[in-house]
């Protein structure tokens, strides 16, 4: 299969490109060239802004893609910039009118995550903090491991039964944020204690553990039925993700006195 990928150099898009290449598909990655991993797999690249795609219609037509994977349609204008010659709500409406399969994604975690979601806990373990201030931590937010989601993207490319439909991807089991923190601590081998503190005292990077206004849960039954897709067990996925992030700590970040003071102030509030 010949697949044009828009974006495709970061996190999930990158994993999709790697998987397509690994299974023998021909891939053309159209991106700006600002975040291309080096070294990377030998696929074709078209360096351009997506708003200038129409200027490269000859290159795209010569490649003759069987499918298009858009990894970063942030606005309606982003979708409108994609030529139709090769066959957020306004974004969804535009792609659905083209009979695309629209994949709604959850909170994504795993290796190469530029947002480094586990780092909020791991940075405290690296600083040898013995107590971690948390809010009630009862937020439920559907998550998804990057490789499981890449499998879902490939299933949508191969199985066109969901064309013209919006489909949710994500894990079928969702634990609270507090339970997720516990999983991260266990996977990292850290002995820090979780301490419940008033929401108003939480350090900014732990605000996600405060009491939520609403939960963010979705059903993935449509993806399971139409695409024949199912995610893996979340427990080993969290372990795999934490191991990668422990082995690849972010450069240039340190635990500061201000960080310690914010945590200590929150912990002191819990003692009153």
PDB file of N, CA and C in Angstrom, residues 87-184:
ATOM      1  N   UNK A  87      -7.774  11.392  -3.594  1.00  0.00           N
ATOM      2  CA  UNK A  87      -8.743  10.676  -2.793  1.00  0.00           C
ATOM      3  C   UNK A  87      -8.138   9.942  -1.614  1.00  0.00           C
ATOM      4  N   UNK A  88     -11.631  18.525  16.980  1.00  0.00           N
ATOM      5  CA  UNK A  88     -12.201  19.734  16.976  1.00  0.00           C
ATOM      6  C   UNK A  88     -13.415  19.668  16.088  1.00  0.00           C
ATOM      7  N   UNK A  89     -14.493  20.084  16.098  1.00  0.00           N
ATOM      8  CA  UNK A  89     -15.690  19.712  15.407  1.00  0.00           C
ATOM      9  C   UNK A  89     -15.631  20.156  13.968  1.00  0.00           C
ATOM     10  N   UNK A  90     -15.125  21.378  13.696  1.00  0.00           N
ATOM     11  CA  UNK A  90     -15.059  21.806  12.314  1.00  0.00           C
ATOM     12  C   UNK A  90     -14.065  20.939  11.555  1.00  0.00           C
ATOM     13  N   UNK A  91     -12.994  20.495  12.198  1.00  0.00           N
ATOM     14  CA  UNK A  91     -12.042  19.573  11.596  1.00  0.00           C
ATOM     15  C   UNK A  91     -12.737  18.253  11.271  1.00  0.00           C
ATOM     16  N   UNK A  92     -13.476  17.727  12.230  1.00  0.00           N
ATOM     17  CA  UNK A  92     -14.164  16.450  12.023  1.00  0.00           C
ATOM     18  C   UNK A  92     -15.139  16.540  10.852  1.00  0.00           C
ATOM     19  N   UNK A  93     -15.924  17.594  10.803  1.00  0.00           N
ATOM     20  CA  UNK A  93     -16.929  17.716   9.748  1.00  0.00           C
ATOM     21  C   UNK A  93     -16.296  17.727   8.371  1.00  0.00           C
ATOM     22  N   UNK A  94     -15.162  18.395   8.246  1.00  0.00           N
ATOM     23  CA  UNK A  94     -14.517  18.482   6.932  1.00  0.00           C
ATOM     24  C   UNK A  94     -13.963  17.136   6.486  1.00  0.00           C
ATOM     25  N   UNK A  95     -13.325  16.411   7.397  1.00  0.00           N
ATOM     26  CA  UNK A  95     -12.798  15.104   6.995  1.00  0.00           C
ATOM     27  C   UNK A  95     -13.923  14.100   6.768  1.00  0.00           C
ATOM     28  N   UNK A  96     -14.953  14.151   7.579  1.00  0.00           N
ATOM     29  CA  UNK A  96     -16.046  13.195   7.411  1.00  0.00           C
ATOM     30  C   UNK A  96     -16.757  13.398   6.080  1.00  0.00           C
ATOM     31  N   UNK A  97     -16.824  14.641   5.602  1.00  0.00           N
ATOM     32  CA  UNK A  97     -17.432  14.892   4.297  1.00  0.00           C
ATOM     33  C   UNK A  97     -16.628  14.253   3.170  1.00  0.00           C
ATOM     34  N   UNK A  98     -15.379  13.933   3.452  1.00  0.00           N
ATOM     35  CA  UNK A  98     -14.537  13.263   2.458  1.00  0.00           C
ATOM     36  C   UNK A  98     -14.533  11.746   2.656  1.00  0.00           C
ATOM     37  N   UNK A  99     -15.458  11.242   3.471  1.00  0.00           N
ATOM     38  CA  UNK A  99     -15.566   9.817   3.775  1.00  0.00           C
ATOM     39  C   UNK A  99     -14.315   9.274   4.456  1.00  0.00           C
ATOM     40  N   UNK A 100     -13.635  10.116   5.209  1.00  0.00           N
ATOM     41  CA  UNK A 100     -12.485   9.653   5.979  1.00  0.00           C
ATOM     42  C   UNK A 100     -12.966   8.933   7.232  1.00  0.00           C
ATOM     43  N   UNK A 101     -12.119   8.076   7.778  1.00  0.00           N
ATOM     44  CA  UNK A 101     -12.342   7.539   9.116  1.00  0.00           C
ATOM     45  C   UNK A 101     -11.693   8.495  10.087  1.00  0.00           C
ATOM     46  N   UNK A 102     -12.470   9.082  10.967  1.00  0.00           N
ATOM     47  CA  UNK A 102     -11.952  10.052  11.913  1.00  0.00           C
ATOM     48  C   UNK A 102     -11.708   9.363  13.248  1.00  0.00           C
ATOM     49  N   UNK A 103     -10.464   9.330  13.687  1.00  0.00           N
ATOM     50  CA  UNK A 103     -10.096   8.650  14.927  1.00  0.00           C
ATOM     51  C   UNK A 103      -9.969   9.671  16.052  1.00  0.00           C
ATOM     52  N   UNK A 104     -10.817   9.547  17.032  1.00  0.00           N
ATOM     53  CA  UNK A 104     -10.752  10.413  18.210  1.00  0.00           C
ATOM     54  C   UNK A 104      -9.822   9.762  19.230  1.00  0.00           C
ATOM     55  N   UNK A 105      -8.803  10.495  19.618  1.00  0.00           N
ATOM     56  CA  UNK A 105      -7.745   9.919  20.436  1.00  0.00           C
ATOM     57  C   UNK A 105      -7.901  10.275  21.909  1.00  0.00           C
ATOM     58  N   UNK A 106      -7.417   9.412  22.785  1.00  0.00           N
ATOM     59  CA  UNK A 106      -7.462   9.676  24.222  1.00  0.00           C
ATOM     60  C   UNK A 106      -6.197  10.378  24.678  1.00  0.00           C
ATOM     61  N   UNK A 107      -5.954  10.407  25.981  1.00  0.00           N
ATOM     62  CA  UNK A 107      -4.664  10.821  26.518  1.00  0.00           C
ATOM     63  C   UNK A 107      -3.646   9.758  26.107  1.00  0.00           C
ATOM     64  N   UNK A 108      -2.619  10.155  25.367  1.00  0.00           N
ATOM     65  CA  UNK A 108      -1.658   9.191  24.825  1.00  0.00           C
ATOM     66  C   UNK A 108      -0.399   9.187  25.683  1.00  0.00           C
ATOM     67  N   UNK A 109       0.104   7.985  25.956  1.00  0.00           N
ATOM     68  CA  UNK A 109       1.350   7.859  26.714  1.00  0.00           C
ATOM     69  C   UNK A 109       2.224   6.790  26.063  1.00  0.00           C
ATOM     70  N   UNK A 110       3.501   6.791  26.432  1.00  0.00           N
ATOM     71  CA  UNK A 110       4.407   5.780  25.900  1.00  0.00           C
ATOM     72  C   UNK A 110       5.751   6.371  25.520  1.00  0.00           C
ATOM     73  N   UNK A 111       6.644   5.545  24.958  1.00  0.00           N
ATOM     74  CA  UNK A 111       7.971   6.009  24.545  1.00  0.00           C
ATOM     75  C   UNK A 111       7.888   7.155  23.543  1.00  0.00           C
ATOM     76  N   UNK A 112       8.829   8.086  23.663  1.00  0.00           N
ATOM     77  CA  UNK A 112       8.959   9.239  22.766  1.00  0.00           C
ATOM     78  C   UNK A 112       7.871  10.286  22.966  1.00  0.00           C
ATOM     79  N   UNK A 113       7.152  10.221  24.078  1.00  0.00           N
ATOM     80  CA  UNK A 113       6.124  11.229  24.377  1.00  0.00           C
ATOM     81  C   UNK A 113       6.802  12.550  24.704  1.00  0.00           C
ATOM     82  N   UNK A 114       6.605  13.560  23.846  1.00  0.00           N
ATOM     83  CA  UNK A 114       7.235  14.855  24.086  1.00  0.00           C
ATOM     84  C   UNK A 114       6.611  15.569  25.280  1.00  0.00           C
ATOM     85  N   UNK A 115       5.374  15.216  25.645  1.00  0.00           N
ATOM     86  CA  UNK A 115       4.760  15.826  26.822  1.00  0.00           C
ATOM     87  C   UNK A 115       5.220  15.163  28.121  1.00  0.00           C
ATOM     88  N   UNK A 116       5.815  13.981  28.004  1.00  0.00           N
ATOM     89  CA  UNK A 116       6.409  13.290  29.148  1.00  0.00           C
ATOM     90  C   UNK A 116       5.456  13.275  30.342  1.00  0.00           C
ATOM     91  N   UNK A 117       4.340  12.635  30.176  1.00  0.00           N
ATOM     92  CA  UNK A 117       3.278  12.687  31.177  1.00  0.00           C
ATOM     93  C   UNK A 117       3.707  12.073  32.509  1.00  0.00           C
ATOM     94  N   UNK A 118       4.564  11.062  32.473  1.00  0.00           N
ATOM     95  CA  UNK A 118       5.012  10.441  33.725  1.00  0.00           C
ATOM     96  C   UNK A 118       6.030  11.296  34.472  1.00  0.00           C
ATOM     97  N   UNK A 119       6.604  12.281  33.771  1.00  0.00           N
ATOM     98  CA  UNK A 119       7.697  13.064  34.351  1.00  0.00           C
ATOM     99  C   UNK A 119       7.281  13.819  35.606  1.00  0.00           C
ATOM    100  N   UNK A 120       6.003  14.159  35.726  1.00  0.00           N
ATOM    101  CA  UNK A 120       5.527  14.871  36.908  1.00  0.00           C
ATOM    102  C   UNK A 120       5.821  14.055  38.176  1.00  0.00           C
ATOM    103  N   UNK A 121       5.825  12.738  38.055  1.00  0.00           N
ATOM    104  CA  UNK A 121       6.161  11.867  39.183  1.00  0.00           C
ATOM    105  C   UNK A 121       7.643  11.519  39.171  1.00  0.00           C
ATOM    106  N   UNK A 122       8.179  11.192  38.004  1.00  0.00           N
ATOM    107  CA  UNK A 122       9.561  10.730  37.924  1.00  0.00           C
ATOM    108  C   UNK A 122      10.551  11.805  38.357  1.00  0.00           C
ATOM    109  N   UNK A 123      10.238  13.073  38.088  1.00  0.00           N
ATOM    110  CA  UNK A 123      11.166  14.139  38.493  1.00  0.00           C
ATOM    111  C   UNK A 123      11.272  14.215  40.016  1.00  0.00           C
ATOM    112  N   UNK A 124      10.225  13.876  40.713  1.00  0.00           N
ATOM    113  CA  UNK A 124      10.256  13.872  42.169  1.00  0.00           C
ATOM    114  C   UNK A 124      11.038  12.669  42.698  1.00  0.00           C
ATOM    115  N   UNK A 125      10.928  11.555  42.020  1.00  0.00           N
ATOM    116  CA  UNK A 125      11.708  10.386  42.421  1.00  0.00           C
ATOM    117  C   UNK A 125      13.196  10.632  42.191  1.00  0.00           C
ATOM    118  N   UNK A 126      13.527  11.297  41.075  1.00  0.00           N
ATOM    119  CA  UNK A 126      14.943  11.606  40.819  1.00  0.00           C
ATOM    120  C   UNK A 126      15.506  12.545  41.883  1.00  0.00           C
ATOM    121  N   UNK A 127      14.634  13.383  42.441  1.00  0.00           N
ATOM    122  CA  UNK A 127      15.058  14.315  43.500  1.00  0.00           C
ATOM    123  C   UNK A 127      14.983  13.668  44.881  1.00  0.00           C
ATOM    124  N   UNK A 128      14.651  12.368  44.918  1.00  0.00           N
ATOM    125  CA  UNK A 128      14.589  11.596  46.165  1.00  0.00           C
ATOM    126  C   UNK A 128      13.543  12.154  47.133  1.00  0.00           C
ATOM    127  N   UNK A 129      12.447  12.644  46.578  1.00  0.00           N
ATOM    128  CA  UNK A 129      11.354  13.100  47.420  1.00  0.00           C
ATOM    129  C   UNK A 129      10.656  11.885  48.032  1.00  0.00           C
ATOM    130  N   UNK A 130      10.375  11.962  49.308  1.00  0.00           N
ATOM    131  CA  UNK A 130       9.758  10.841  50.016  1.00  0.00           C
ATOM    132  C   UNK A 130       8.237  10.957  50.094  1.00  0.00           C
ATOM    133  N   UNK A 131       7.697  12.154  49.842  1.00  0.00           N
ATOM    134  CA  UNK A 131       6.256  12.373  49.894  1.00  0.00           C
ATOM    135  C   UNK A 131       5.838  13.193  48.669  1.00  0.00           C
ATOM    136  N   UNK A 132       4.754  12.794  48.036  1.00  0.00           N
ATOM    137  CA  UNK A 132       4.257  13.482  46.850  1.00  0.00           C
ATOM    138  C   UNK A 132       2.857  14.014  47.142  1.00  0.00           C
ATOM    139  N   UNK A 133       2.663  15.329  47.072  1.00  0.00           N
ATOM    140  CA  UNK A 133       1.336  15.899  47.353  1.00  0.00           C
ATOM    141  C   UNK A 133       0.384  15.671  46.181  1.00  0.00           C
ATOM    142  N   UNK A 134      -0.788  15.157  46.473  1.00  0.00           N
ATOM    143  CA  UNK A 134      -1.806  14.907  45.456  1.00  0.00           C
ATOM    144  C   UNK A 134      -3.143  15.439  45.932  1.00  0.00           C
ATOM    145  N   UNK A 135      -3.992  15.797  44.960  1.00  0.00           N
ATOM    146  CA  UNK A 135      -5.377  16.083  45.290  1.00  0.00           C
ATOM    147  C   UNK A 135      -6.130  14.772  45.482  1.00  0.00           C
ATOM    148  N   UNK A 136      -7.448  14.845  45.435  1.00  0.00           N
ATOM    149  CA  UNK A 136      -8.226  13.613  45.622  1.00  0.00           C
ATOM    150  C   UNK A 136      -7.919  12.603  44.520  1.00  0.00           C
ATOM    151  N   UNK A 137      -7.493  13.099  43.352  1.00  0.00           N
ATOM    152  CA  UNK A 137      -7.016  12.194  42.297  1.00  0.00           C
ATOM    153  C   UNK A 137      -8.067  11.266  41.743  1.00  0.00           C
ATOM    154  N   UNK A 138      -9.314  11.710  41.675  1.00  0.00           N
ATOM    155  CA  UNK A 138     -10.368  10.809  41.207  1.00  0.00           C
ATOM    156  C   UNK A 138     -10.754  11.019  39.742  1.00  0.00           C
ATOM    157  N   UNK A 139      -9.987  11.835  39.008  1.00  0.00           N
ATOM    158  CA  UNK A 139     -10.279  12.044  37.594  1.00  0.00           C
ATOM    159  C   UNK A 139     -10.162  10.743  36.818  1.00  0.00           C
ATOM    160  N   UNK A 140     -11.167  10.466  35.992  1.00  0.00           N
ATOM    161  CA  UNK A 140     -11.134   9.334  35.060  1.00  0.00           C
ATOM    162  C   UNK A 140     -10.982   9.894  33.655  1.00  0.00           C
ATOM    163  N   UNK A 141      -9.893   9.549  32.982  1.00  0.00           N
ATOM    164  CA  UNK A 141      -9.574  10.065  31.650  1.00  0.00           C
ATOM    165  C   UNK A 141      -9.075   8.893  30.815  1.00  0.00           C
ATOM    166  N   UNK A 142      -9.818   8.558  29.785  1.00  0.00           N
ATOM    167  CA  UNK A 142      -9.434   7.438  28.940  1.00  0.00           C
ATOM    168  C   UNK A 142      -8.026   7.654  28.390  1.00  0.00           C
ATOM    169  N   UNK A 143      -7.197   6.634  28.536  1.00  0.00           N
ATOM    170  CA  UNK A 143      -5.813   6.700  28.071  1.00  0.00           C
ATOM    171  C   UNK A 143      -5.598   5.705  26.935  1.00  0.00           C
ATOM    172  N   UNK A 144      -4.441   5.839  26.285  1.00  0.00           N
ATOM    173  CA  UNK A 144      -4.095   4.899  25.219  1.00  0.00           C
ATOM    174  C   UNK A 144      -2.595   4.823  25.038  1.00  0.00           C
ATOM    175  N   UNK A 145      -2.059   3.611  24.956  1.00  0.00           N
ATOM    176  CA  UNK A 145      -0.630   3.413  24.737  1.00  0.00           C
ATOM    177  C   UNK A 145      -0.325   3.648  23.264  1.00  0.00           C
ATOM    178  N   UNK A 146       0.768   4.357  22.999  1.00  0.00           N
ATOM    179  CA  UNK A 146       1.055   4.823  21.638  1.00  0.00           C
ATOM    180  C   UNK A 146       1.067   3.684  20.622  1.00  0.00           C
ATOM    181  N   UNK A 147       1.624   2.538  20.971  1.00  0.00           N
ATOM    182  CA  UNK A 147       1.696   1.453  19.996  1.00  0.00           C
ATOM    183  C   UNK A 147       0.331   0.833  19.742  1.00  0.00           C
ATOM    184  N   UNK A 148      -0.507   0.759  20.772  1.00  0.00           N
ATOM    185  CA  UNK A 148      -1.877   0.270  20.572  1.00  0.00           C
ATOM    186  C   UNK A 148      -2.649   1.205  19.643  1.00  0.00           C
ATOM    187  N   UNK A 149      -2.453   2.515  19.824  1.00  0.00           N
ATOM    188  CA  UNK A 149      -3.157   3.472  18.980  1.00  0.00           C
ATOM    189  C   UNK A 149      -2.642   3.417  17.545  1.00  0.00           C
ATOM    190  N   UNK A 150      -1.335   3.197  17.366  1.00  0.00           N
ATOM    191  CA  UNK A 150      -0.798   3.026  16.013  1.00  0.00           C
ATOM    192  C   UNK A 150      -1.430   1.817  15.335  1.00  0.00           C
ATOM    193  N   UNK A 151      -1.642   0.758  16.085  1.00  0.00           N
ATOM    194  CA  UNK A 151      -2.333  -0.412  15.544  1.00  0.00           C
ATOM    195  C   UNK A 151      -3.742  -0.046  15.102  1.00  0.00           C
ATOM    196  N   UNK A 152      -4.404   0.813  15.880  1.00  0.00           N
ATOM    197  CA  UNK A 152      -5.738   1.264  15.501  1.00  0.00           C
ATOM    198  C   UNK A 152      -5.729   2.085  14.228  1.00  0.00           C
ATOM    199  N   UNK A 153      -4.710   2.934  14.061  1.00  0.00           N
ATOM    200  CA  UNK A 153      -4.600   3.733  12.838  1.00  0.00           C
ATOM    201  C   UNK A 153      -4.404   2.818  11.635  1.00  0.00           C
ATOM    202  N   UNK A 154      -3.532   1.828  11.763  1.00  0.00           N
ATOM    203  CA  UNK A 154      -3.303   0.888  10.657  1.00  0.00           C
ATOM    204  C   UNK A 154      -4.569   0.099  10.343  1.00  0.00           C
ATOM    205  N   UNK A 155      -5.334  -0.241  11.363  1.00  0.00           N
ATOM    206  CA  UNK A 155      -6.583  -0.959  11.134  1.00  0.00           C
ATOM    207  C   UNK A 155      -7.560  -0.100  10.336  1.00  0.00           C
ATOM    208  N   UNK A 156      -7.592   1.206  10.619  1.00  0.00           N
ATOM    209  CA  UNK A 156      -8.479   2.104   9.876  1.00  0.00           C
ATOM    210  C   UNK A 156      -8.024   2.255   8.429  1.00  0.00           C
ATOM    211  N   UNK A 157      -6.704   2.236   8.204  1.00  0.00           N
ATOM    212  CA  UNK A 157      -6.177   2.319   6.843  1.00  0.00           C
ATOM    213  C   UNK A 157      -6.533   1.059   6.053  1.00  0.00           C
ATOM    214  N   UNK A 158      -6.455  -0.079   6.691  1.00  0.00           N
ATOM    215  CA  UNK A 158      -6.667  -1.359   6.001  1.00  0.00           C
ATOM    216  C   UNK A 158      -8.139  -1.732   5.872  1.00  0.00           C
ATOM    217  N   UNK A 159      -8.922  -1.381   6.881  1.00  0.00           N
ATOM    218  CA  UNK A 159     -10.316  -1.811   6.948  1.00  0.00           C
ATOM    219  C   UNK A 159     -11.212  -0.592   6.783  1.00  0.00           C
ATOM    220  N   UNK A 160     -11.832  -0.442   5.642  1.00  0.00           N
ATOM    221  CA  UNK A 160     -12.559   0.793   5.324  1.00  0.00           C
ATOM    222  C   UNK A 160     -14.026   0.763   5.761  1.00  0.00           C
ATOM    223  N   UNK A 161     -14.372  -0.140   6.676  1.00  0.00           N
ATOM    224  CA  UNK A 161     -15.770  -0.222   7.118  1.00  0.00           C
ATOM    225  C   UNK A 161     -16.182   0.967   7.980  1.00  0.00           C
ATOM    226  N   UNK A 162     -15.206   1.760   8.445  1.00  0.00           N
ATOM    227  CA  UNK A 162     -15.546   2.925   9.266  1.00  0.00           C
ATOM    228  C   UNK A 162     -15.441   4.225   8.486  1.00  0.00           C
ATOM    229  N   UNK A 163     -15.300   4.158   7.161  1.00  0.00           N
ATOM    230  CA  UNK A 163     -15.214   5.377   6.358  1.00  0.00           C
ATOM    231  C   UNK A 163     -16.446   6.252   6.590  1.00  0.00           C
ATOM    232  N   UNK A 164     -16.218   7.539   6.784  1.00  0.00           N
ATOM    233  CA  UNK A 164     -17.317   8.467   7.008  1.00  0.00           C
ATOM    234  C   UNK A 164     -17.832   8.484   8.430  1.00  0.00           C
ATOM    235  N   UNK A 165     -17.108   7.808   9.342  1.00  0.00           N
ATOM    236  CA  UNK A 165     -17.553   7.738  10.731  1.00  0.00           C
ATOM    237  C   UNK A 165     -16.453   8.226  11.668  1.00  0.00           C
ATOM    238  N   UNK A 166     -16.861   8.706  12.825  1.00  0.00           N
ATOM    239  CA  UNK A 166     -15.927   9.048  13.899  1.00  0.00           C
ATOM    240  C   UNK A 166     -15.835   7.856  14.836  1.00  0.00           C
ATOM    241  N   UNK A 167     -14.613   7.471  15.167  1.00  0.00           N
ATOM    242  CA  UNK A 167     -14.370   6.272  15.972  1.00  0.00           C
ATOM    243  C   UNK A 167     -13.425   6.621  17.120  1.00  0.00           C
ATOM    244  N   UNK A 168     -13.787   6.224  18.334  1.00  0.00           N
ATOM    245  CA  UNK A 168     -12.926   6.463  19.496  1.00  0.00           C
ATOM    246  C   UNK A 168     -11.891   5.347  19.628  1.00  0.00           C
ATOM    247  N   UNK A 169     -10.664   5.724  19.933  1.00  0.00           N
ATOM    248  CA  UNK A 169      -9.643   4.762  20.317  1.00  0.00           C
ATOM    249  C   UNK A 169      -9.264   5.012  21.775  1.00  0.00           C
ATOM    250  N   UNK A 170      -8.885   3.966  22.477  1.00  0.00           N
ATOM    251  CA  UNK A 170      -8.483   4.116  23.873  1.00  0.00           C
ATOM    252  C   UNK A 170      -8.540   2.788  24.579  1.00  0.00           C
ATOM    253  N   UNK A 171      -8.083   2.771  25.807  1.00  0.00           N
ATOM    254  CA  UNK A 171      -8.108   1.552  26.596  1.00  0.00           C
ATOM    255  C   UNK A 171      -9.522   1.285  27.105  1.00  0.00           C
ATOM    256  N   UNK A 172      -9.839   0.039  27.285  1.00  0.00           N
ATOM    257  CA  UNK A 172     -11.176  -0.336  27.750  1.00  0.00           C
ATOM    258  C   UNK A 172     -11.276  -0.264  29.269  1.00  0.00           C
ATOM    259  N   UNK A 173     -10.137  -0.162  29.950  1.00  0.00           N
ATOM    260  CA  UNK A 173     -10.121  -0.016  31.396  1.00  0.00           C
ATOM    261  C   UNK A 173      -9.477   1.329  31.742  1.00  0.00           C
ATOM    262  N   UNK A 174     -10.125   2.088  32.603  1.00  0.00           N
ATOM    263  CA  UNK A 174      -9.595   3.385  32.995  1.00  0.00           C
ATOM    264  C   UNK A 174      -9.540   3.473  34.511  1.00  0.00           C
ATOM    265  N   UNK A 175      -8.366   3.747  35.047  1.00  0.00           N
ATOM    266  CA  UNK A 175      -8.225   3.925  36.492  1.00  0.00           C
ATOM    267  C   UNK A 175      -8.158   5.414  36.793  1.00  0.00           C
ATOM    268  N   UNK A 176      -8.334   5.770  38.045  1.00  0.00           N
ATOM    269  CA  UNK A 176      -8.258   7.168  38.443  1.00  0.00           C
ATOM    270  C   UNK A 176      -6.819   7.676  38.307  1.00  0.00           C
ATOM    271  N   UNK A 177      -6.676   8.999  38.280  1.00  0.00           N
ATOM    272  CA  UNK A 177      -5.347   9.596  38.224  1.00  0.00           C
ATOM    273  C   UNK A 177      -4.511   9.149  39.419  1.00  0.00           C
ATOM    274  N   UNK A 178      -5.124   9.039  40.563  1.00  0.00           N
ATOM    275  CA  UNK A 178      -4.379   8.598  41.747  1.00  0.00           C
ATOM    276  C   UNK A 178      -3.868   7.175  41.576  1.00  0.00           C
ATOM    277  N   UNK A 179      -4.698   6.300  41.021  1.00  0.00           N
ATOM    278  CA  UNK A 179      -4.264   4.925  40.775  1.00  0.00           C
ATOM    279  C   UNK A 179      -3.157   4.886  39.718  1.00  0.00           C
ATOM    280  N   UNK A 180      -3.258   5.783  38.724  1.00  0.00           N
ATOM    281  CA  UNK A 180      -2.206   5.860  37.704  1.00  0.00           C
ATOM    282  C   UNK A 180      -0.883   6.294  38.341  1.00  0.00           C
ATOM    283  N   UNK A 181      -0.919   7.275  39.247  1.00  0.00           N
ATOM    284  CA  UNK A 181       0.296   7.683  39.948  1.00  0.00           C
ATOM    285  C   UNK A 181       0.882   6.500  40.710  1.00  0.00           C
ATOM    286  N   UNK A 182       0.022   5.717  41.342  1.00  0.00           N
ATOM    287  CA  UNK A 182       0.487   4.531  42.058  1.00  0.00           C
ATOM    288  C   UNK A 182       1.154   3.543  41.102  1.00  0.00           C
ATOM    289  N   UNK A 183       0.573   3.368  39.902  1.00  0.00           N
ATOM    290  CA  UNK A 183       1.175   2.484  38.911  1.00  0.00           C
ATOM    291  C   UNK A 183       2.562   2.983  38.483  1.00  0.00           C
ATOM    292  N   UNK A 184       2.674   4.292  38.275  1.00  0.00           N
ATOM    293  CA  UNK A 184       3.962   4.874  37.876  1.00  0.00           C
ATOM    294  C   UNK A 184       4.995   4.664  38.973  1.00  0.00           C
TER     295      UNK A 184
END
